[in-house]
Short mmCIF file of C-alpha atoms and ligand atoms in Angstrom, two decimals:
data_model
loop_
_atom_site.label_atom_id
_atom_site.label_comp_id
_atom_site.label_asym_id
_atom_site.label_seq_id
_atom_site.Cartn_x
_atom_site.Cartn_y
_atom_site.Cartn_z
CA UNK A 1 82.64 19.01 104.63
CA UNK A 2 80.01 21.72 104.28
CA UNK A 3 79.41 25.29 103.34
CA UNK A 4 81.14 26.52 106.44
CA UNK A 5 84.49 25.29 105.21
CA UNK A 6 83.69 26.58 101.79
CA UNK A 7 83.10 29.96 102.90
CA UNK A 8 86.30 29.97 105.02
CA UNK A 9 88.06 28.88 101.86
CA UNK A 10 86.71 31.87 99.82
CA UNK A 11 84.33 29.72 97.87
CA UNK A 12 80.93 30.81 96.88
CA UNK A 13 77.97 29.27 98.67
CA UNK A 14 74.20 29.08 97.87
CA UNK A 15 73.44 30.55 101.29
CA UNK A 16 75.23 32.10 104.18
CA UNK A 17 76.58 29.52 106.69
CA UNK A 18 75.28 29.82 110.09
CA UNK A 19 75.97 28.20 113.59
CA UNK A 20 76.02 29.45 117.10
CA UNK A 21 78.52 29.53 119.96
CA UNK A 22 76.77 27.57 122.86
CA UNK A 23 74.17 26.20 120.34
CA UNK A 24 74.18 23.22 122.64
CA UNK A 25 73.27 24.38 125.99
CA UNK A 26 70.86 25.40 128.72
CA UNK A 27 68.42 27.26 126.52
CA UNK A 28 67.43 23.93 125.18
CA UNK A 29 65.06 22.00 127.23
CA UNK A 30 66.42 18.81 125.91
CA UNK A 31 69.82 19.67 127.17
CA UNK A 32 68.60 20.70 130.54
CA UNK A 33 66.80 17.33 130.73
CA UNK A 34 70.04 15.32 130.34
CA UNK A 35 71.96 17.76 132.47
CA UNK A 36 69.54 17.48 135.46
CA UNK A 37 70.33 13.84 135.55
CA UNK A 38 74.09 14.46 135.25
CA UNK A 39 75.23 16.75 137.89
CA UNK A 40 78.88 16.48 137.29
CA UNK A 41 79.63 18.58 134.17
CA UNK A 42 83.13 17.13 133.45
CA UNK A 43 81.60 13.55 133.54
CA UNK A 44 79.04 14.71 131.10
CA UNK A 45 81.54 16.10 128.71
CA UNK A 46 83.56 12.72 129.08
CA UNK A 47 80.39 10.55 128.34
CA UNK A 48 80.65 10.07 124.55
CA UNK A 49 77.06 8.77 123.98
CA UNK A 50 75.47 11.78 125.95
CA UNK A 51 77.94 14.48 124.61
CA UNK A 52 77.30 13.13 121.11
CA UNK A 53 73.50 13.49 121.69
CA UNK A 54 73.95 17.04 123.10
CA UNK A 55 76.17 17.98 120.24
CA UNK A 56 73.41 16.95 117.71
CA UNK A 57 70.55 18.54 119.68
CA UNK A 58 70.50 21.86 117.85
CA UNK A 59 70.95 20.28 114.44
CA UNK A 60 67.72 18.36 114.98
CA UNK A 61 65.92 21.67 115.46
CA UNK A 62 67.60 24.20 113.21
CA UNK A 63 69.02 24.38 109.72
CA UNK A 64 72.50 25.23 110.87
CA UNK A 65 75.56 24.20 108.85
CA UNK A 66 77.86 22.98 111.63
CA UNK A 67 77.90 21.06 114.97
CA UNK A 68 80.43 22.17 117.65
CA UNK A 69 81.44 19.40 119.81
CA UNK A 70 79.93 19.57 123.40
CA UNK A 71 83.06 19.85 125.50
CA UNK A 72 84.77 22.48 127.36
CA UNK A 73 88.05 24.51 127.20
CA UNK A 74 88.73 23.70 130.84
CA UNK A 75 89.28 19.89 130.04
CA UNK A 76 92.87 20.89 129.36
CA UNK A 77 93.53 21.93 132.96
CA UNK A 78 91.40 18.92 133.92
CA UNK A 79 93.67 16.63 131.75
CA UNK A 80 96.75 18.19 133.28
CA UNK A 81 95.66 17.14 136.65
CA UNK A 82 94.30 20.40 138.06
CA UNK A 83 90.93 20.02 139.72
CA UNK A 84 87.93 21.45 137.77
CA UNK A 85 84.53 21.74 139.05
CA UNK A 86 81.50 23.59 137.98
CA UNK A 87 79.30 25.03 140.62
CA UNK A 88 75.73 26.04 140.11
CA UNK A 89 75.32 29.88 139.81
CA UNK A 90 79.08 30.33 140.20
CA UNK A 91 80.73 28.84 137.13
CA UNK A 92 84.00 26.91 137.05
CA UNK A 93 85.95 26.52 140.23
CA UNK A 94 89.57 25.05 139.85
CA UNK A 95 91.92 23.66 142.35
CA UNK A 96 95.40 24.99 143.36
CA UNK A 97 97.86 24.96 140.46
CA UNK A 98 101.01 22.92 141.02
CA UNK A 99 103.30 23.44 138.10
CA UNK A 100 105.67 20.75 139.09
CA UNK A 101 102.98 18.18 139.11
CA UNK A 102 101.66 19.34 135.79
CA UNK A 103 104.96 19.07 134.24
CA UNK A 104 104.98 15.44 135.16
CA UNK A 105 101.79 14.50 133.35
CA UNK A 106 102.85 12.48 130.22
CA UNK A 107 101.13 12.68 126.77
CA UNK A 108 99.82 9.21 127.30
CA UNK A 109 98.00 10.12 130.34
CA UNK A 110 96.55 13.24 128.62
CA UNK A 111 95.25 11.25 125.77
CA UNK A 112 93.87 8.65 128.08
CA UNK A 113 92.02 11.31 130.14
CA UNK A 114 90.68 13.02 126.97
CA UNK A 115 89.99 9.82 124.95
CA UNK A 116 86.12 10.16 125.51
CA UNK A 117 86.32 13.55 123.56
CA UNK A 118 87.90 11.82 120.69
CA UNK A 119 85.44 9.02 120.84
CA UNK A 120 82.65 11.60 120.68
CA UNK A 121 84.24 13.13 117.65
CA UNK A 122 84.71 9.96 115.95
CA UNK A 123 81.07 8.81 116.54
CA UNK A 124 79.60 12.18 115.72
CA UNK A 125 81.43 12.81 112.43
CA UNK A 126 80.02 9.73 111.05
CA UNK A 127 76.59 10.37 111.85
CA UNK A 128 74.36 11.09 108.77
CA UNK A 129 72.96 14.27 110.17
CA UNK A 130 76.47 15.80 109.54
CA UNK A 131 76.47 14.82 106.02
CA UNK A 132 77.65 17.92 104.01
CA UNK A 133 78.13 19.79 107.26
CA UNK A 134 81.10 20.56 109.52
CA UNK A 135 82.09 19.45 112.81
CA UNK A 136 83.91 22.05 114.78
CA UNK A 137 86.53 21.06 117.47
CA UNK A 138 88.00 23.69 119.73
CA UNK A 139 90.70 24.70 122.34
CA UNK A 140 90.96 27.61 124.60
CA UNK A 141 93.56 30.15 123.82
CA UNK A 142 96.71 30.13 125.85
CA UNK A 143 95.84 33.43 127.57
CA UNK A 144 92.35 32.35 128.56
CA UNK A 145 93.60 29.01 129.80
CA UNK A 146 96.16 30.77 131.92
CA UNK A 147 93.44 33.05 133.30
CA UNK A 148 91.35 30.25 134.63
CA UNK A 149 94.43 28.09 135.71
CA UNK A 150 95.95 30.97 137.68
CA UNK A 151 92.83 32.79 138.81
CA UNK A 152 90.94 29.56 139.44
CA UNK A 153 87.57 30.95 138.60
CA UNK A 154 86.09 33.38 136.05
CA UNK A 155 87.91 36.70 136.21
CA UNK A 156 86.09 39.86 137.22
CA UNK A 157 86.26 42.65 134.84
CA UNK A 158 89.44 44.92 135.00
CA UNK A 159 93.07 44.33 133.97
CA UNK A 160 94.75 41.29 134.96
CA UNK A 161 98.51 41.24 135.24
CA UNK A 162 99.60 37.70 136.70
CA UNK A 163 103.03 37.95 135.22
CA UNK A 164 104.79 41.02 136.76
CA UNK A 165 106.99 38.82 139.21
CA UNK A 166 106.63 35.19 138.02
CA UNK A 167 108.03 33.44 135.27
CA UNK A 168 105.60 30.99 133.79
CA UNK A 169 107.52 29.95 130.72
CA UNK A 170 107.73 26.25 131.54
CA UNK A 171 103.96 26.15 132.38
CA UNK A 172 103.22 28.12 129.06
CA UNK A 173 105.34 25.53 127.08
CA UNK A 174 103.27 22.60 128.56
CA UNK A 175 99.95 24.29 127.88
CA UNK A 176 100.93 24.82 124.24
CA UNK A 177 102.25 21.46 123.97
CA UNK A 178 98.84 20.03 125.37
CA UNK A 179 96.71 22.29 123.09
CA UNK A 180 98.60 20.82 120.05
CA UNK A 181 98.06 17.24 121.18
CA UNK A 182 94.34 17.83 121.70
CA UNK A 183 93.92 19.61 118.40
CA UNK A 184 95.79 16.95 116.57
CA UNK A 185 93.73 14.19 118.16
CA UNK A 186 90.50 16.05 117.42
CA UNK A 187 91.36 16.47 113.84
CA UNK A 188 92.57 12.90 113.40
CA UNK A 189 89.06 11.71 114.60
CA UNK A 190 87.15 13.93 112.29
CA UNK A 191 86.87 17.51 113.40
CA UNK A 192 86.93 19.56 110.06
CA UNK A 193 87.42 22.97 111.64
CA UNK A 194 89.17 24.18 114.87
CA UNK A 195 87.98 27.35 116.66
CA UNK A 196 90.30 28.89 119.19
CA UNK A 197 88.35 30.60 122.07
CA UNK A 198 90.47 33.35 123.66
CA UNK A 199 87.50 34.68 125.65
CA UNK A 200 89.41 36.93 127.99
CA UNK A 201 91.77 38.55 125.36
CA UNK A 202 90.15 41.90 126.25
CA UNK A 203 91.55 41.74 129.83
CA UNK A 204 95.19 41.77 128.69
CA UNK A 205 97.36 44.96 128.43
CA UNK A 206 98.28 45.55 124.96
CA UNK A 207 101.90 45.48 125.75
CA UNK A 208 101.60 41.82 126.57
CA UNK A 209 99.65 40.89 123.43
CA UNK A 210 102.82 39.71 121.54
CA UNK A 211 103.82 37.15 124.18
CA UNK A 212 100.47 35.88 125.49
CA UNK A 213 98.26 36.20 122.49
CA UNK A 214 99.94 36.89 119.23
CA UNK A 215 102.97 34.49 119.51
CA UNK A 216 101.18 31.40 120.82
CA UNK A 217 98.10 31.79 118.76
CA UNK A 218 100.08 32.11 115.65
CA UNK A 219 101.90 28.92 116.62
CA UNK A 220 98.51 27.21 117.02
CA UNK A 221 97.14 28.46 113.88
CA UNK A 222 100.12 27.26 111.78
CA UNK A 223 99.92 23.91 113.53
CA UNK A 224 96.15 23.61 112.65
CA UNK A 225 96.80 24.67 109.05
CA UNK A 226 99.69 21.98 108.79
CA UNK A 227 96.96 19.38 109.67
CA UNK A 228 94.84 20.35 106.59
CA UNK A 229 92.02 22.12 108.49
CA UNK A 230 91.09 25.57 109.03
CA UNK A 231 91.43 27.90 112.21
CA UNK A 232 88.76 30.36 113.29
CA UNK A 233 89.97 32.64 116.03
CA UNK A 234 87.71 34.30 118.51
CA UNK A 235 90.11 36.83 120.48
CA UNK A 236 87.08 38.39 122.26
CA UNK A 237 87.17 42.04 122.85
CA UNK A 238 90.68 42.40 121.64
CA UNK A 239 91.74 46.02 120.90
CA UNK A 240 92.50 45.64 117.13
CA UNK A 241 91.05 42.67 115.28
CA UNK A 242 92.94 43.97 112.25
CA UNK A 243 96.24 43.86 113.92
CA UNK A 244 95.39 40.34 115.25
CA UNK A 245 94.66 39.09 111.78
CA UNK A 246 97.69 40.55 110.26
CA UNK A 247 99.94 38.85 112.96
CA UNK A 248 98.25 35.64 113.56
CA UNK A 249 96.79 34.98 110.11
CA UNK A 250 93.83 32.73 110.97
CA UNK A 251 91.47 31.39 108.21
CA UNK A 252 88.55 33.22 109.69
CA UNK A 253 88.00 35.73 112.52
CA UNK A 254 85.04 35.56 114.85
CA UNK A 255 84.14 39.05 116.28
CA UNK A 256 82.47 40.09 119.54
CA UNK A 257 79.44 42.33 119.84
CA UNK A 258 81.06 45.51 121.03
CA UNK A 259 83.28 46.10 118.02
CA UNK A 260 81.83 48.13 115.18
CA UNK A 261 81.01 45.82 112.26
CA UNK A 262 81.36 48.52 109.75
CA UNK A 263 84.93 49.27 110.75
CA UNK A 264 85.61 45.54 110.61
CA UNK A 265 84.15 45.19 107.16
CA UNK A 266 86.29 48.08 105.95
CA UNK A 267 89.58 46.93 107.55
CA UNK A 268 89.53 43.10 107.32
CA UNK A 269 89.65 40.98 104.24
CA UNK A 270 89.61 37.43 105.58
CA UNK A 271 86.26 35.61 106.16
CA UNK A 272 84.38 37.10 109.22
CA UNK A 273 82.24 35.38 111.67
CA UNK A 274 79.57 36.57 114.30
CA UNK A 275 79.08 39.80 115.90
CA UNK A 276 75.47 40.15 116.72
CA UNK A 277 74.71 40.66 120.42
CA UNK A 278 73.16 37.40 121.88
CA UNK A 279 70.80 39.72 123.89
CA UNK A 280 68.99 40.47 120.53
CA UNK A 281 67.55 37.02 120.69
CA UNK A 282 65.60 37.99 123.70
CA UNK A 283 63.86 40.83 121.70
CA UNK A 284 60.58 40.68 119.83
CA UNK A 285 60.93 38.86 116.53
CA UNK A 286 61.08 41.87 114.07
CA UNK A 287 63.54 43.80 116.31
CA UNK A 288 65.69 40.66 116.42
CA UNK A 289 65.67 40.20 112.76
CA UNK A 290 66.36 43.89 112.13
CA UNK A 291 69.69 43.49 113.98
CA UNK A 292 70.49 40.31 112.16
CA UNK A 293 69.83 42.10 108.85
CA UNK A 294 72.18 44.91 109.92
CA UNK A 295 75.09 42.30 110.06
CA UNK A 296 73.98 40.51 106.85
CA UNK A 297 73.88 43.87 105.03
CA UNK A 298 77.17 45.16 106.41
CA UNK A 299 79.12 41.90 105.32
CA UNK A 300 77.28 41.43 102.10
CA UNK A 301 80.38 41.92 100.02
CA UNK A 302 82.55 39.78 102.29
CA UNK A 303 82.82 36.16 103.06
CA UNK A 304 80.53 35.97 106.11
CA UNK A 305 79.59 33.42 108.56
CA UNK A 306 76.48 34.28 110.65
CA UNK A 307 76.87 33.71 114.45
CA UNK A 308 76.66 35.82 117.56
CA UNK A 309 79.25 37.94 119.35
CA UNK A 310 79.42 35.48 122.13
CA UNK A 311 77.46 32.27 123.16
CA UNK A 312 73.60 31.85 123.23
CA UNK A 313 72.35 32.91 126.57
CA UNK A 314 70.30 30.42 128.74
CA UNK A 315 67.08 32.72 128.73
CA UNK A 316 67.03 32.47 124.85
CA UNK A 317 63.61 31.02 123.49
CA UNK A 318 64.62 28.14 121.08
CA UNK A 319 61.83 29.29 118.76
CA UNK A 320 63.69 32.70 118.17
CA UNK A 321 66.81 30.64 117.20
CA UNK A 322 64.69 28.93 114.64
CA UNK A 323 63.32 32.06 113.19
CA UNK A 324 66.77 33.60 113.09
CA UNK A 325 68.37 30.68 111.38
CA UNK A 326 65.44 30.51 108.73
CA UNK A 327 65.87 34.14 108.05
CA UNK A 328 69.64 33.93 107.46
CA UNK A 329 69.14 31.00 105.25
CA UNK A 330 66.72 32.89 103.22
CA UNK A 331 68.78 36.09 102.95
CA UNK A 332 70.11 36.98 99.53
O1 CP3 B 1 77.60 24.73 122.17
C1 CP3 B 1 79.03 25.04 122.25
O2 CP3 B 1 79.31 26.04 121.96
C2 CP3 B 1 79.92 23.84 122.58
C3 CP3 B 1 80.23 23.70 123.92
C4 CP3 B 1 81.03 24.63 124.78
C5 CP3 B 1 80.84 24.73 126.23
N1 CP3 B 1 81.87 25.53 126.58
C6 CP3 B 1 79.92 24.07 126.97
C7 CP3 B 1 79.43 24.46 128.18
C8 CP3 B 1 82.01 25.36 124.42
C9 CP3 B 1 82.58 25.83 123.03
C10 CP3 B 1 82.71 25.99 125.59
C11 CP3 B 1 83.82 26.84 125.53
C12 CP3 B 1 84.12 27.63 126.94
N2 CP3 B 1 84.08 27.04 128.10
C13 CP3 B 1 84.61 29.04 126.96
C14 CP3 B 1 84.95 29.69 125.73
C15 CP3 B 1 83.76 30.37 125.11
C16 CP3 B 1 83.03 31.42 126.16
O3 CP3 B 1 81.91 31.06 126.48
O4 CP3 B 1 83.71 32.49 126.37
C17 CP3 B 1 84.96 29.14 128.18
C18 CP3 B 1 85.34 30.53 128.82
C19 CP3 B 1 84.57 28.04 128.90
C20 CP3 B 1 84.51 27.78 130.54
C21 CP3 B 1 83.21 27.71 131.11
N3 CP3 B 1 82.40 26.55 130.92
C22 CP3 B 1 82.38 28.68 131.85
C23 CP3 B 1 82.86 30.02 132.35
C24 CP3 B 1 81.15 28.04 132.11
C25 CP3 B 1 80.20 28.54 133.17
C26 CP3 B 1 79.44 29.61 132.63
C27 CP3 B 1 78.29 29.23 131.77
O5 CP3 B 1 78.10 29.68 130.77
O6 CP3 B 1 77.50 28.29 132.23
C28 CP3 B 1 81.22 26.72 131.46
C29 CP3 B 1 80.09 25.83 131.64
C30 CP3 B 1 79.51 25.26 130.39
N4 CP3 B 1 80.36 24.94 129.12
C31 CP3 B 1 78.20 25.04 130.06
C32 CP3 B 1 78.26 24.62 128.74
C33 CP3 B 1 77.00 24.09 128.01
C34 CP3 B 1 77.05 25.21 131.12
C35 CP3 B 1 76.94 24.01 131.84
C36 CP3 B 1 75.81 23.98 132.68
O7 CP3 B 1 75.76 24.54 133.74
O8 CP3 B 1 74.79 23.37 132.08
#
């Protein structure tokens, strides 16, 4: 347990906790090296030795306060028997969705397929490098999982409405059941915080928020709290983070880079995470730090976890990440 958890629990910390979404990824040459020899991404996620090594790679370089498991939100459709592949320069490509087949998949089968993830968590949480630091587990939000499972690839911008004619209630129940199973197993093996990634929240019509975002996410948050750990929610590009927080009641909220941080600081009282545009890491050092300082100043009187408004992008120079982390750690 480290200062990330302290901050989420409203305790004072000696410095501002910092970690990054996609901190383990293609911007690191040591990741690309492993990845080039492991062309099947799912197999790599399900190799506990390699996924542990990748999870810890950023901690060996930077003074960050948490590791996030090297895994993927699409392991849930994979565990439910939907085909999931990652194609170079395309992203995820899923197979046809057969709801009847998915409903037949037992909890034991799911657990067996995802067991390497729990092995990874078990091994990683015991590593000395995580002493006094947190290990973040995660799941995709229901809506984002539905988007991938029904759309079978990353959605194009625009409004998605899959639900005008179809009733997906049984599928939704099965996904929520699987999310809970996956969360429970992650926590029991040593995940100390769970982040819920609802990356495509911004694509949903507001009149559907209650059914596809608020209600299912609240259920997960309550479940996570009942396990004795904290839930960070990232409903990316949602219309109102304030309404989301009031309804879902996460322990902390992660914000995107399009929302105005000043407005967030005025309206939201719970611990806040993230916000800075990942593209700022591509700028000249002083420009990057100027932007980081903006977030640090705005949230000076808040519980704040430094992170970005989305994942680190592959073109990022790791040296800039180091400079940024050192800056945040020294900020008073
Ligand atoms: O370091 C970390 O943040 C932990 C690992 C992590 C990955 N995926 C590894 C990954 C996490 C937390 C995720 C979550 C995830 N996966 C999300 C939610 C967060 C977000 O980015 O919005 C989503 C939508 C996915 C689905 C997914 N996985 C996509 C759309 C892609 C392809 C696009 C891309 O960025 O490459 C992936 C592949 C993926 N997941 C990679 C990594 C490191 C890149 C794999 C590679 O090609 O080497």
